[in-house]
Amino acid sequence: MPIRLPSTLPAFQVLRSEGVMVMGRSAADRQDIRPLRIGLLNLMPKKIQTETQFARLIGATPLQVELSLIRMSDHETKNTAADHMEEFYRPFREVEETGEKFDGLIITGAPIEHLEFEDVTYWDELTRVFDWTQGHVHSTFGVCWGGMAMIHHFHGVKKHLLPQKLFGCYRHMNLAPERPYLRGFSDDLVMPVSRWTEMRRDEIEAAGLPVLLHSEAVGPALVEDPAHRALYIFNHLEYDSGTLNEEYRRDLDSVQVEGAQIAMPVNYFPDDDPARKPPNRWRSHAHLLYGNWISEVYLTTPFDIAEIGTKSTDLRAET
């Protein structure tokens, strides 16, 4: 089954050209099934790039998915055209007021790690989002800073500023192969990392949360929060092959202004040669993780969307 997107959204043509099944609204409405409603609260500055990355992953399952794009109500983006935001995004305030419910919600990262959570200009509204998910979203997926913010809000786990940026492709160990989110995963995998902060495994586990993926070099990567029906991933399986390269070039350009030392992403360019095209070594696990998440949402979300937040079902238990 395809992912349901507006035919005018830039991601529609990009994904179609890649062979991802996409469907416009009119065609989707003719199918006699209920699509999964997945929201994307996009906090990243490059909105179009980010929405395409996540649409690619959640659109690769056999289920019909309807993607809704959401933004913070009063935060103005400087990197995406205003007409794109006006046409495709709705402010959270509007979603909240209409009482809508979602089978799943992805909350992205944001390049504001140097700030304390409470100093972020939209922190009060974001904590409303977190609390709102408990009655209006069946399963929430917090990514990078978004995941750190959620685990801090619900459990008080702190993020720690690092002396230098964790930047590159790092090997992670599969600590919980029995969990459905890691179905089909190898014993270890490579994952892109790009952050200035960390959350520590001992503090996460002290909060009663299981760590599913972990790296000796860069710490925990995937955490499950059953009580809040949430997953938190601190790294970037959704990244395109060249995303770390784009960040590296951007940082090199900024060094001329700020005078900082910019390190090359670790284990990324072949032979550490920035002139060579970096290979993608994480794509299959990215599709596995988000496909498994969508599958779990499908198997456990109520058929009547109005019942989200009040009950869940498990199709595996039905006879």
PDB file of C-alpha atoms in Angstrom:
ATOM      1  CA  MET A   1       0.000   0.000   0.000  1.00  0.00           C
ATOM      2  CA  PRO A   2       1.166   3.582  -0.589  1.00  0.00           C
ATOM      3  CA  ILE A   3       1.691   6.590   1.600  1.00  0.00           C
ATOM      4  CA  ARG A   4      -1.000   9.231   1.179  1.00  0.00           C
ATOM      5  CA  LEU A   5       0.434  12.680   0.413  1.00  0.00           C
ATOM      6  CA  PRO A   6      -0.797  15.833  -1.319  1.00  0.00           C
ATOM      7  CA  SER A   7       0.263  15.520  -4.957  1.00  0.00           C
ATOM      8  CA  THR A   8       1.763  19.015  -4.815  1.00  0.00           C
ATOM      9  CA  LEU A   9       4.050  18.254  -1.848  1.00  0.00           C
ATOM     10  CA  PRO A  10       7.691  18.155  -3.075  1.00  0.00           C
ATOM     11  CA  ALA A  11       8.166  14.755  -1.432  1.00  0.00           C
ATOM     12  CA  PHE A  12       5.425  13.265  -3.655  1.00  0.00           C
ATOM     13  CA  GLN A  13       7.444  13.443  -6.869  1.00  0.00           C
ATOM     14  CA  VAL A  14      10.755  12.652  -5.148  1.00  0.00           C
ATOM     15  CA  LEU A  15       9.403   9.446  -3.645  1.00  0.00           C
ATOM     16  CA  ARG A  16       7.557   8.442  -6.803  1.00  0.00           C
ATOM     17  CA  SER A  17      10.807   8.771  -8.777  1.00  0.00           C
ATOM     18  CA  GLU A  18      12.468   6.433  -6.237  1.00  0.00           C
ATOM     19  CA  GLY A  19       9.794   3.779  -6.661  1.00  0.00           C
ATOM     20  CA  VAL A  20       8.020   4.456  -3.354  1.00  0.00           C
ATOM     21  CA  MET A  21       4.269   3.960  -3.704  1.00  0.00           C
ATOM     22  CA  VAL A  22       2.533   7.307  -3.218  1.00  0.00           C
ATOM     23  CA  MET A  23      -1.138   8.136  -3.629  1.00  0.00           C
ATOM     24  CA  GLY A  24      -3.071  11.385  -3.867  1.00  0.00           C
ATOM     25  CA  ARG A  25      -6.070  12.070  -1.664  1.00  0.00           C
ATOM     26  CA  SER A  26      -8.790  11.310  -4.233  1.00  0.00           C
ATOM     27  CA  ALA A  27      -7.352   7.893  -5.099  1.00  0.00           C
ATOM     28  CA  ALA A  28      -6.831   7.032  -1.444  1.00  0.00           C
ATOM     29  CA  ASP A  29     -10.418   7.900  -0.597  1.00  0.00           C
ATOM     30  CA  ARG A  30     -11.643   5.238  -3.049  1.00  0.00           C
ATOM     31  CA  GLN A  31      -9.946   2.483  -1.026  1.00  0.00           C
ATOM     32  CA  ASP A  32     -12.310   0.911   1.497  1.00  0.00           C
ATOM     33  CA  ILE A  33      -9.827   0.812   4.382  1.00  0.00           C
ATOM     34  CA  ARG A  34      -8.871   3.175   7.172  1.00  0.00           C
ATOM     35  CA  PRO A  35      -5.372   4.559   6.575  1.00  0.00           C
ATOM     36  CA  LEU A  36      -3.086   4.996   9.534  1.00  0.00           C
ATOM     37  CA  ARG A  37      -2.954   8.657  10.499  1.00  0.00           C
ATOM     38  CA  ILE A  38       0.663   9.617  11.187  1.00  0.00           C
ATOM     39  CA  GLY A  39       1.633  13.153  12.200  1.00  0.00           C
ATOM     40  CA  LEU A  40       5.070  14.701  11.704  1.00  0.00           C
ATOM     41  CA  LEU A  41       5.884  17.556  14.082  1.00  0.00           C
ATOM     42  CA  ASN A  42       8.780  18.990  12.098  1.00  0.00           C
ATOM     43  CA  LEU A  43      11.180  21.069  14.202  1.00  0.00           C
ATOM     44  CA  MET A  44      14.087  20.918  11.742  1.00  0.00           C
ATOM     45  CA  PRO A  45      15.055  24.054   9.774  1.00  0.00           C
ATOM     46  CA  LYS A  46      15.118  22.278   6.388  1.00  0.00           C
ATOM     47  CA  LYS A  47      11.468  21.240   6.409  1.00  0.00           C
ATOM     48  CA  ILE A  48      11.251  19.811   2.880  1.00  0.00           C
ATOM     49  CA  GLN A  49      14.343  17.621   3.283  1.00  0.00           C
ATOM     50  CA  THR A  50      13.142  16.286   6.630  1.00  0.00           C
ATOM     51  CA  GLU A  51       9.561  15.593   5.566  1.00  0.00           C
ATOM     52  CA  THR A  52      10.864  13.688   2.529  1.00  0.00           C
ATOM     53  CA  GLN A  53      13.220  11.569   4.652  1.00  0.00           C
ATOM     54  CA  PHE A  54      10.483  10.454   7.037  1.00  0.00           C
ATOM     55  CA  ALA A  55       7.844  10.027   4.320  1.00  0.00           C
ATOM     56  CA  ARG A  56      10.264   7.717   2.481  1.00  0.00           C
ATOM     57  CA  LEU A  57      10.523   5.434   5.522  1.00  0.00           C
ATOM     58  CA  ILE A  58       6.909   5.283   6.637  1.00  0.00           C
ATOM     59  CA  GLY A  59       5.743   4.966   3.026  1.00  0.00           C
ATOM     60  CA  ALA A  60       7.653   1.736   2.449  1.00  0.00           C
ATOM     61  CA  THR A  61       5.256  -0.539   4.357  1.00  0.00           C
ATOM     62  CA  PRO A  62       2.312  -2.555   2.950  1.00  0.00           C
ATOM     63  CA  LEU A  63      -0.150  -0.263   4.776  1.00  0.00           C
ATOM     64  CA  GLN A  64      -1.827   2.913   3.628  1.00  0.00           C
ATOM     65  CA  VAL A  65      -0.502   5.851   5.652  1.00  0.00           C
ATOM     66  CA  GLU A  66      -1.849   9.387   5.705  1.00  0.00           C
ATOM     67  CA  LEU A  67       0.873  11.867   6.677  1.00  0.00           C
ATOM     68  CA  SER A  68      -0.070  15.148   8.362  1.00  0.00           C
ATOM     69  CA  LEU A  69       2.541  17.900   8.722  1.00  0.00           C
ATOM     70  CA  ILE A  70       2.475  19.928  11.942  1.00  0.00           C
ATOM     71  CA  ARG A  71       4.492  22.910  13.142  1.00  0.00           C
ATOM     72  CA  MET A  72       4.831  24.863  16.364  1.00  0.00           C
ATOM     73  CA  SER A  73       2.162  27.536  16.425  1.00  0.00           C
ATOM     74  CA  ASP A  74       4.170  30.737  16.867  1.00  0.00           C
ATOM     75  CA  HIS A  75       7.656  29.727  15.739  1.00  0.00           C
ATOM     76  CA  GLU A  76       8.582  31.186  12.337  1.00  0.00           C
ATOM     77  CA  THR A  77      10.941  29.141  10.175  1.00  0.00           C
ATOM     78  CA  LYS A  78      13.677  30.978   8.285  1.00  0.00           C
ATOM     79  CA  ASN A  79      14.788  28.167   5.994  1.00  0.00           C
ATOM     80  CA  THR A  80      11.563  27.117   4.276  1.00  0.00           C
ATOM     81  CA  ALA A  81       9.361  29.244   2.047  1.00  0.00           C
ATOM     82  CA  ALA A  82       6.329  30.730   3.753  1.00  0.00           C
ATOM     83  CA  ASP A  83       3.983  29.513   1.007  1.00  0.00           C
ATOM     84  CA  HIS A  84       5.151  25.910   1.583  1.00  0.00           C
ATOM     85  CA  MET A  85       4.458  26.217   5.300  1.00  0.00           C
ATOM     86  CA  GLU A  86       1.077  27.814   4.658  1.00  0.00           C
ATOM     87  CA  GLU A  87      -0.017  25.155   2.164  1.00  0.00           C
ATOM     88  CA  PHE A  88       1.158  21.975   3.866  1.00  0.00           C
ATOM     89  CA  TYR A  89       1.594  22.627   7.607  1.00  0.00           C
ATOM     90  CA  ARG A  90      -0.914  23.236  10.353  1.00  0.00           C
ATOM     91  CA  PRO A  91      -0.021  24.825  13.691  1.00  0.00           C
ATOM     92  CA  PHE A  92      -0.282  22.534  16.685  1.00  0.00           C
ATOM     93  CA  ARG A  93      -2.766  24.940  18.261  1.00  0.00           C
ATOM     94  CA  GLU A  94      -5.228  24.168  15.470  1.00  0.00           C
ATOM     95  CA  VAL A  95      -4.708  20.405  15.778  1.00  0.00           C
ATOM     96  CA  GLU A  96      -5.188  20.633  19.537  1.00  0.00           C
ATOM     97  CA  GLU A  97      -8.361  22.706  19.278  1.00  0.00           C
ATOM     98  CA  THR A  98     -10.026  20.357  16.802  1.00  0.00           C
ATOM     99  CA  GLY A  99      -9.423  17.363  19.057  1.00  0.00           C
ATOM    100  CA  GLU A 100      -7.844  15.283  16.304  1.00  0.00           C
ATOM    101  CA  LYS A 101      -6.303  11.916  17.045  1.00  0.00           C
ATOM    102  CA  PHE A 102      -3.384  10.129  15.391  1.00  0.00           C
ATOM    103  CA  ASP A 103      -2.242   6.542  15.260  1.00  0.00           C
ATOM    104  CA  GLY A 104       1.362   7.729  15.334  1.00  0.00           C
ATOM    105  CA  LEU A 105       3.349  10.944  15.764  1.00  0.00           C
ATOM    106  CA  ILE A 106       7.000  11.609  14.902  1.00  0.00           C
ATOM    107  CA  ILE A 107       8.654  14.545  16.685  1.00  0.00           C
ATOM    108  CA  THR A 108      11.901  15.502  14.979  1.00  0.00           C
ATOM    109  CA  GLY A 109      15.118  16.917  16.332  1.00  0.00           C
ATOM    110  CA  ALA A 110      16.050  20.588  16.313  1.00  0.00           C
ATOM    111  CA  PRO A 111      19.457  22.354  16.156  1.00  0.00           C
ATOM    112  CA  ILE A 112      19.088  23.936  19.606  1.00  0.00           C
ATOM    113  CA  GLU A 113      21.039  21.483  21.745  1.00  0.00           C
ATOM    114  CA  HIS A 114      23.148  24.214  23.363  1.00  0.00           C
ATOM    115  CA  LEU A 115      20.033  25.606  25.067  1.00  0.00           C
ATOM    116  CA  GLU A 116      18.532  24.263  28.247  1.00  0.00           C
ATOM    117  CA  PHE A 117      15.172  22.713  27.460  1.00  0.00           C
ATOM    118  CA  GLU A 118      13.304  25.344  29.432  1.00  0.00           C
ATOM    119  CA  ASP A 119      15.076  28.154  27.529  1.00  0.00           C
ATOM    120  CA  VAL A 120      13.707  27.073  24.146  1.00  0.00           C
ATOM    121  CA  THR A 121      11.201  29.675  22.979  1.00  0.00           C
ATOM    122  CA  TYR A 122       8.475  27.116  22.235  1.00  0.00           C
ATOM    123  CA  TRP A 123       9.151  24.831  25.208  1.00  0.00           C
ATOM    124  CA  ASP A 124       5.809  25.499  26.916  1.00  0.00           C
ATOM    125  CA  GLU A 125       3.891  24.570  23.783  1.00  0.00           C
ATOM    126  CA  LEU A 126       6.098  21.539  23.161  1.00  0.00           C
ATOM    127  CA  THR A 127       5.400  20.180  26.646  1.00  0.00           C
ATOM    128  CA  ARG A 128       1.695  20.618  25.832  1.00  0.00           C
ATOM    129  CA  VAL A 129       2.330  18.456  22.768  1.00  0.00           C
ATOM    130  CA  PHE A 130       3.950  15.771  24.910  1.00  0.00           C
ATOM    131  CA  ASP A 131       1.037  15.731  27.360  1.00  0.00           C
ATOM    132  CA  TRP A 132      -1.499  15.876  24.511  1.00  0.00           C
ATOM    133  CA  THR A 133      -0.033  12.708  22.969  1.00  0.00           C
ATOM    134  CA  GLN A 134      -1.158  10.693  25.967  1.00  0.00           C
ATOM    135  CA  GLY A 135      -4.806  11.126  25.048  1.00  0.00           C
ATOM    136  CA  HIS A 136      -4.623  11.747  21.307  1.00  0.00           C
ATOM    137  CA  VAL A 137      -1.751   9.655  19.885  1.00  0.00           C
ATOM    138  CA  HIS A 138      -1.452   5.886  20.021  1.00  0.00           C
ATOM    139  CA  SER A 139       2.375   5.791  19.602  1.00  0.00           C
ATOM    140  CA  THR A 140       4.939   8.596  19.556  1.00  0.00           C
ATOM    141  CA  PHE A 141       8.452   8.481  18.083  1.00  0.00           C
ATOM    142  CA  GLY A 142      10.825  11.175  19.392  1.00  0.00           C
ATOM    143  CA  VAL A 143      13.924  11.697  17.246  1.00  0.00           C
ATOM    144  CA  CYS A 144      17.277  13.134  18.433  1.00  0.00           C
ATOM    145  CA  TRP A 145      16.575  16.379  20.349  1.00  0.00           C
ATOM    146  CA  GLY A 146      12.845  15.613  20.165  1.00  0.00           C
ATOM    147  CA  GLY A 147      13.445  12.274  21.887  1.00  0.00           C
ATOM    148  CA  MET A 148      15.720  13.827  24.486  1.00  0.00           C
ATOM    149  CA  ALA A 149      13.093  16.480  25.201  1.00  0.00           C
ATOM    150  CA  MET A 150      10.358  13.867  25.658  1.00  0.00           C
ATOM    151  CA  ILE A 151      12.370  11.661  27.997  1.00  0.00           C
ATOM    152  CA  HIS A 152      13.357  14.747  30.013  1.00  0.00           C
ATOM    153  CA  HIS A 153       9.740  15.896  30.278  1.00  0.00           C
ATOM    154  CA  PHE A 154       8.277  12.542  31.282  1.00  0.00           C
ATOM    155  CA  HIS A 155      11.143  11.148  33.367  1.00  0.00           C
ATOM    156  CA  GLY A 156      13.446  14.033  34.316  1.00  0.00           C
ATOM    157  CA  VAL A 157      16.454  12.487  32.544  1.00  0.00           C
ATOM    158  CA  LYS A 158      19.052  15.165  31.820  1.00  0.00           C
ATOM    159  CA  LYS A 159      20.994  15.795  28.634  1.00  0.00           C
ATOM    160  CA  HIS A 160      24.713  16.450  28.993  1.00  0.00           C
ATOM    161  CA  LEU A 161      26.712  18.853  26.837  1.00  0.00           C
ATOM    162  CA  LEU A 162      29.724  17.210  25.197  1.00  0.00           C
ATOM    163  CA  PRO A 163      33.180  18.787  24.801  1.00  0.00           C
ATOM    164  CA  GLN A 164      33.013  18.109  21.071  1.00  0.00           C
ATOM    165  CA  LYS A 165      30.403  17.110  18.548  1.00  0.00           C
ATOM    166  CA  LEU A 166      29.630  13.427  18.009  1.00  0.00           C
ATOM    167  CA  PHE A 167      29.666  13.373  14.239  1.00  0.00           C
ATOM    168  CA  GLY A 168      29.868  10.446  11.862  1.00  0.00           C
ATOM    169  CA  CYS A 169      28.810   6.807  11.486  1.00  0.00           C
ATOM    170  CA  TYR A 170      29.120   4.690  14.625  1.00  0.00           C
ATOM    171  CA  ARG A 171      28.532   1.009  15.296  1.00  0.00           C
ATOM    172  CA  HIS A 172      25.689   0.157  17.682  1.00  0.00           C
ATOM    173  CA  MET A 173      24.808  -3.102  19.417  1.00  0.00           C
ATOM    174  CA  ASN A 174      21.351  -4.687  19.387  1.00  0.00           C
ATOM    175  CA  LEU A 175      20.561  -5.228  23.082  1.00  0.00           C
ATOM    176  CA  ALA A 176      16.954  -6.412  22.680  1.00  0.00           C
ATOM    177  CA  PRO A 177      16.481  -8.559  19.558  1.00  0.00           C
ATOM    178  CA  GLU A 178      13.276  -9.957  21.059  1.00  0.00           C
ATOM    179  CA  ARG A 179      11.519  -6.571  20.911  1.00  0.00           C
ATOM    180  CA  PRO A 180       9.192  -6.196  17.898  1.00  0.00           C
ATOM    181  CA  TYR A 181      10.742  -2.851  16.942  1.00  0.00           C
ATOM    182  CA  LEU A 182      14.029  -4.645  16.243  1.00  0.00           C
ATOM    183  CA  ARG A 183      12.547  -7.530  14.286  1.00  0.00           C
ATOM    184  CA  GLY A 184      14.992  -8.493  11.522  1.00  0.00           C
ATOM    185  CA  PHE A 185      17.862  -6.402  12.949  1.00  0.00           C
ATOM    186  CA  SER A 186      21.451  -7.587  12.835  1.00  0.00           C
ATOM    187  CA  ASP A 187      23.410  -8.019  16.057  1.00  0.00           C
ATOM    188  CA  ASP A 188      25.084  -4.702  15.304  1.00  0.00           C
ATOM    189  CA  LEU A 189      24.539  -1.862  12.863  1.00  0.00           C
ATOM    190  CA  VAL A 190      26.006   1.449  11.704  1.00  0.00           C
ATOM    191  CA  MET A 191      24.043   4.610  12.443  1.00  0.00           C
ATOM    192  CA  PRO A 192      24.633   8.291  11.560  1.00  0.00           C
ATOM    193  CA  VAL A 193      25.216  10.508  14.598  1.00  0.00           C
ATOM    194  CA  SER A 194      25.232  14.311  14.689  1.00  0.00           C
ATOM    195  CA  ARG A 195      24.827  15.948  18.095  1.00  0.00           C
ATOM    196  CA  TRP A 196      26.507  18.000  20.785  1.00  0.00           C
ATOM    197  CA  THR A 197      24.731  16.362  23.713  1.00  0.00           C
ATOM    198  CA  GLU A 198      24.164  12.910  25.137  1.00  0.00           C
ATOM    199  CA  MET A 199      21.884  11.039  27.483  1.00  0.00           C
ATOM    200  CA  ARG A 200      23.536   8.420  29.654  1.00  0.00           C
ATOM    201  CA  ARG A 201      22.555   4.796  29.807  1.00  0.00           C
ATOM    202  CA  ASP A 202      22.745   4.490  33.592  1.00  0.00           C
ATOM    203  CA  GLU A 203      20.464   7.498  34.071  1.00  0.00           C
ATOM    204  CA  ILE A 204      17.979   6.197  31.493  1.00  0.00           C
ATOM    205  CA  GLU A 205      17.879   2.750  33.064  1.00  0.00           C
ATOM    206  CA  ALA A 206      17.570   4.303  36.525  1.00  0.00           C
ATOM    207  CA  ALA A 207      14.345   5.873  35.249  1.00  0.00           C
ATOM    208  CA  GLY A 208      13.078   2.358  34.492  1.00  0.00           C
ATOM    209  CA  LEU A 209      13.438   2.561  30.705  1.00  0.00           C
ATOM    210  CA  PRO A 210      15.032  -0.199  28.603  1.00  0.00           C
ATOM    211  CA  VAL A 211      17.811   0.727  26.156  1.00  0.00           C
ATOM    212  CA  LEU A 212      17.331  -1.233  22.922  1.00  0.00           C
ATOM    213  CA  LEU A 213      20.306  -0.009  20.844  1.00  0.00           C
ATOM    214  CA  HIS A 214      23.596   1.156  22.368  1.00  0.00           C
ATOM    215  CA  SER A 215      27.091   2.163  21.259  1.00  0.00           C
ATOM    216  CA  GLU A 216      30.197   1.952  23.411  1.00  0.00           C
ATOM    217  CA  ALA A 217      31.488   5.025  21.583  1.00  0.00           C
ATOM    218  CA  VAL A 218      28.438   7.314  21.600  1.00  0.00           C
ATOM    219  CA  GLY A 219      26.066   5.842  24.175  1.00  0.00           C
ATOM    220  CA  PRO A 220      22.393   4.837  24.004  1.00  0.00           C
ATOM    221  CA  ALA A 221      20.556   5.255  20.723  1.00  0.00           C
ATOM    222  CA  LEU A 222      17.076   3.728  21.016  1.00  0.00           C
ATOM    223  CA  VAL A 223      14.974   3.714  24.182  1.00  0.00           C
ATOM    224  CA  GLU A 224      11.489   2.301  24.758  1.00  0.00           C
ATOM    225  CA  ASP A 225       8.954   3.991  27.038  1.00  0.00           C
ATOM    226  CA  PRO A 226       5.983   1.600  27.301  1.00  0.00           C
ATOM    227  CA  ALA A 227       4.130   3.660  29.896  1.00  0.00           C
ATOM    228  CA  HIS A 228       3.924   6.617  27.508  1.00  0.00           C
ATOM    229  CA  ARG A 229       3.615   4.486  24.334  1.00  0.00           C
ATOM    230  CA  ALA A 230       6.792   6.056  22.982  1.00  0.00           C
ATOM    231  CA  LEU A 231      10.153   5.330  21.400  1.00  0.00           C
ATOM    232  CA  TYR A 232      13.133   7.695  21.608  1.00  0.00           C
ATOM    233  CA  ILE A 233      16.000   7.562  19.120  1.00  0.00           C
ATOM    234  CA  PHE A 234      18.930   9.927  19.649  1.00  0.00           C
ATOM    235  CA  ASN A 235      20.605   9.429  16.261  1.00  0.00           C
ATOM    236  CA  HIS A 236      19.572   9.711  12.615  1.00  0.00           C
ATOM    237  CA  LEU A 237      18.661   6.552  10.745  1.00  0.00           C
ATOM    238  CA  GLU A 238      16.419   8.732   8.547  1.00  0.00           C
ATOM    239  CA  TYR A 239      19.383  10.630   7.080  1.00  0.00           C
ATOM    240  CA  ASP A 240      20.078  10.504   3.359  1.00  0.00           C
ATOM    241  CA  SER A 241      23.469   9.275   2.160  1.00  0.00           C
ATOM    242  CA  GLY A 242      24.762  12.844   1.806  1.00  0.00           C
ATOM    243  CA  THR A 243      23.216  14.536   4.853  1.00  0.00           C
ATOM    244  CA  LEU A 244      26.348  14.308   7.012  1.00  0.00           C
ATOM    245  CA  ASN A 245      28.355  15.667   4.078  1.00  0.00           C
ATOM    246  CA  GLU A 246      25.992  18.642   3.822  1.00  0.00           C
ATOM    247  CA  GLU A 247      26.401  19.322   7.536  1.00  0.00           C
ATOM    248  CA  TYR A 248      30.186  19.024   7.231  1.00  0.00           C
ATOM    249  CA  ARG A 249      30.322  21.515   4.342  1.00  0.00           C
ATOM    250  CA  ARG A 250      28.005  23.877   6.216  1.00  0.00           C
ATOM    251  CA  ASP A 251      30.234  23.721   9.291  1.00  0.00           C
ATOM    252  CA  LEU A 252      33.338  24.323   7.183  1.00  0.00           C
ATOM    253  CA  ASP A 253      31.720  27.436   5.745  1.00  0.00           C
ATOM    254  CA  SER A 254      30.835  28.689   9.222  1.00  0.00           C
ATOM    255  CA  VAL A 255      34.375  28.183  10.553  1.00  0.00           C
ATOM    256  CA  GLN A 256      35.536  31.179   8.540  1.00  0.00           C
ATOM    257  CA  VAL A 257      33.203  33.312  10.611  1.00  0.00           C
ATOM    258  CA  GLU A 258      33.437  31.685  14.038  1.00  0.00           C
ATOM    259  CA  GLY A 259      36.997  30.367  13.991  1.00  0.00           C
ATOM    260  CA  ALA A 260      36.079  26.922  15.372  1.00  0.00           C
ATOM    261  CA  GLN A 261      37.801  23.665  14.524  1.00  0.00           C
ATOM    262  CA  ILE A 262      35.602  21.405  12.391  1.00  0.00           C
ATOM    263  CA  ALA A 263      36.227  17.665  12.599  1.00  0.00           C
ATOM    264  CA  MET A 264      35.520  15.372   9.671  1.00  0.00           C
ATOM    265  CA  PRO A 265      32.621  12.930  10.274  1.00  0.00           C
ATOM    266  CA  VAL A 266      33.995   9.668  11.657  1.00  0.00           C
ATOM    267  CA  ASN A 267      33.860   6.484   9.550  1.00  0.00           C
ATOM    268  CA  TYR A 268      31.880   8.217   6.809  1.00  0.00           C
ATOM    269  CA  PHE A 269      33.948   9.163   3.745  1.00  0.00           C
ATOM    270  CA  PRO A 270      35.837   6.254   2.101  1.00  0.00           C
ATOM    271  CA  ASP A 271      39.445   6.410   3.361  1.00  0.00           C
ATOM    272  CA  ASP A 272      38.517   9.710   5.057  1.00  0.00           C
ATOM    273  CA  ASP A 273      38.597  11.402   1.660  1.00  0.00           C
ATOM    274  CA  PRO A 274      35.886  14.106   1.488  1.00  0.00           C
ATOM    275  CA  ALA A 275      36.173  14.091  -2.308  1.00  0.00           C
ATOM    276  CA  ARG A 276      34.762  10.540  -2.443  1.00  0.00           C
ATOM    277  CA  LYS A 277      31.067   9.735  -2.279  1.00  0.00           C
ATOM    278  CA  PRO A 278      30.084   8.285   1.106  1.00  0.00           C
ATOM    279  CA  PRO A 279      28.264   4.927   0.987  1.00  0.00           C
ATOM    280  CA  ASN A 280      24.948   4.435   2.751  1.00  0.00           C
ATOM    281  CA  ARG A 281      25.353   1.611   5.303  1.00  0.00           C
ATOM    282  CA  TRP A 282      22.236   2.220   7.389  1.00  0.00           C
ATOM    283  CA  ARG A 283      19.341   2.364   4.902  1.00  0.00           C
ATOM    284  CA  SER A 284      18.128  -1.210   5.445  1.00  0.00           C
ATOM    285  CA  HIS A 285      17.985  -0.807   9.232  1.00  0.00           C
ATOM    286  CA  ALA A 286      16.205   2.534   8.842  1.00  0.00           C
ATOM    287  CA  HIS A 287      13.463   0.847   6.838  1.00  0.00           C
ATOM    288  CA  LEU A 288      13.316  -2.026   9.310  1.00  0.00           C
ATOM    289  CA  LEU A 289      12.928   0.222  12.343  1.00  0.00           C
ATOM    290  CA  TYR A 290      10.264   2.518  10.943  1.00  0.00           C
ATOM    291  CA  GLY A 291       8.512  -0.369   9.191  1.00  0.00           C
ATOM    292  CA  ASN A 292       8.414  -2.305  12.467  1.00  0.00           C
ATOM    293  CA  TRP A 293       7.071   0.766  14.256  1.00  0.00           C
ATOM    294  CA  ILE A 294       4.300   1.222  11.685  1.00  0.00           C
ATOM    295  CA  SER A 295       3.491  -2.491  11.947  1.00  0.00           C
ATOM    296  CA  GLU A 296       3.208  -2.285  15.744  1.00  0.00           C
ATOM    297  CA  VAL A 297       0.984   0.769  15.456  1.00  0.00           C
ATOM    298  CA  TYR A 298      -1.266  -1.068  12.984  1.00  0.00           C
ATOM    299  CA  LEU A 299      -1.490  -4.171  15.178  1.00  0.00           C
ATOM    300  CA  THR A 300      -2.358  -2.323  18.375  1.00  0.00           C
ATOM    301  CA  THR A 301      -4.214   0.885  17.469  1.00  0.00           C
ATOM    302  CA  PRO A 302      -8.043   0.891  17.755  1.00  0.00           C
ATOM    303  CA  PHE A 303      -9.940   0.581  14.479  1.00  0.00           C
ATOM    304  CA  ASP A 304     -12.205   3.394  15.673  1.00  0.00           C
ATOM    305  CA  ILE A 305      -9.790   6.332  15.749  1.00  0.00           C
ATOM    306  CA  ALA A 306     -11.974   8.055  18.356  1.00  0.00           C
ATOM    307  CA  GLU A 307     -10.921   5.364  20.842  1.00  0.00           C
ATOM    308  CA  ILE A 308      -7.223   6.279  20.670  1.00  0.00           C
ATOM    309  CA  GLY A 309      -6.054   7.260  24.126  1.00  0.00           C
ATOM    310  CA  THR A 310      -8.747   5.160  25.796  1.00  0.00           C
ATOM    311  CA  LYS A 311      -7.979   1.620  24.632  1.00  0.00           C
ATOM    312  CA  SER A 312      -5.692  -0.446  22.420  1.00  0.00           C
ATOM    313  CA  THR A 313      -6.076  -3.755  20.673  1.00  0.00           C
ATOM    314  CA  ASP A 314      -3.616  -6.403  19.555  1.00  0.00           C
ATOM    315  CA  LEU A 315      -4.555  -8.197  16.355  1.00  0.00           C
ATOM    316  CA  ARG A 316      -1.988 -10.912  17.172  1.00  0.00           C
ATOM    317  CA  ALA A 317      -4.106 -11.933  20.160  1.00  0.00           C
ATOM    318  CA  GLU A 318      -7.323 -12.286  18.149  1.00  0.00           C
ATOM    319  CA  THR A 319      -8.554 -15.624  16.819  1.00  0.00           C
TER     320      THR A 319
END
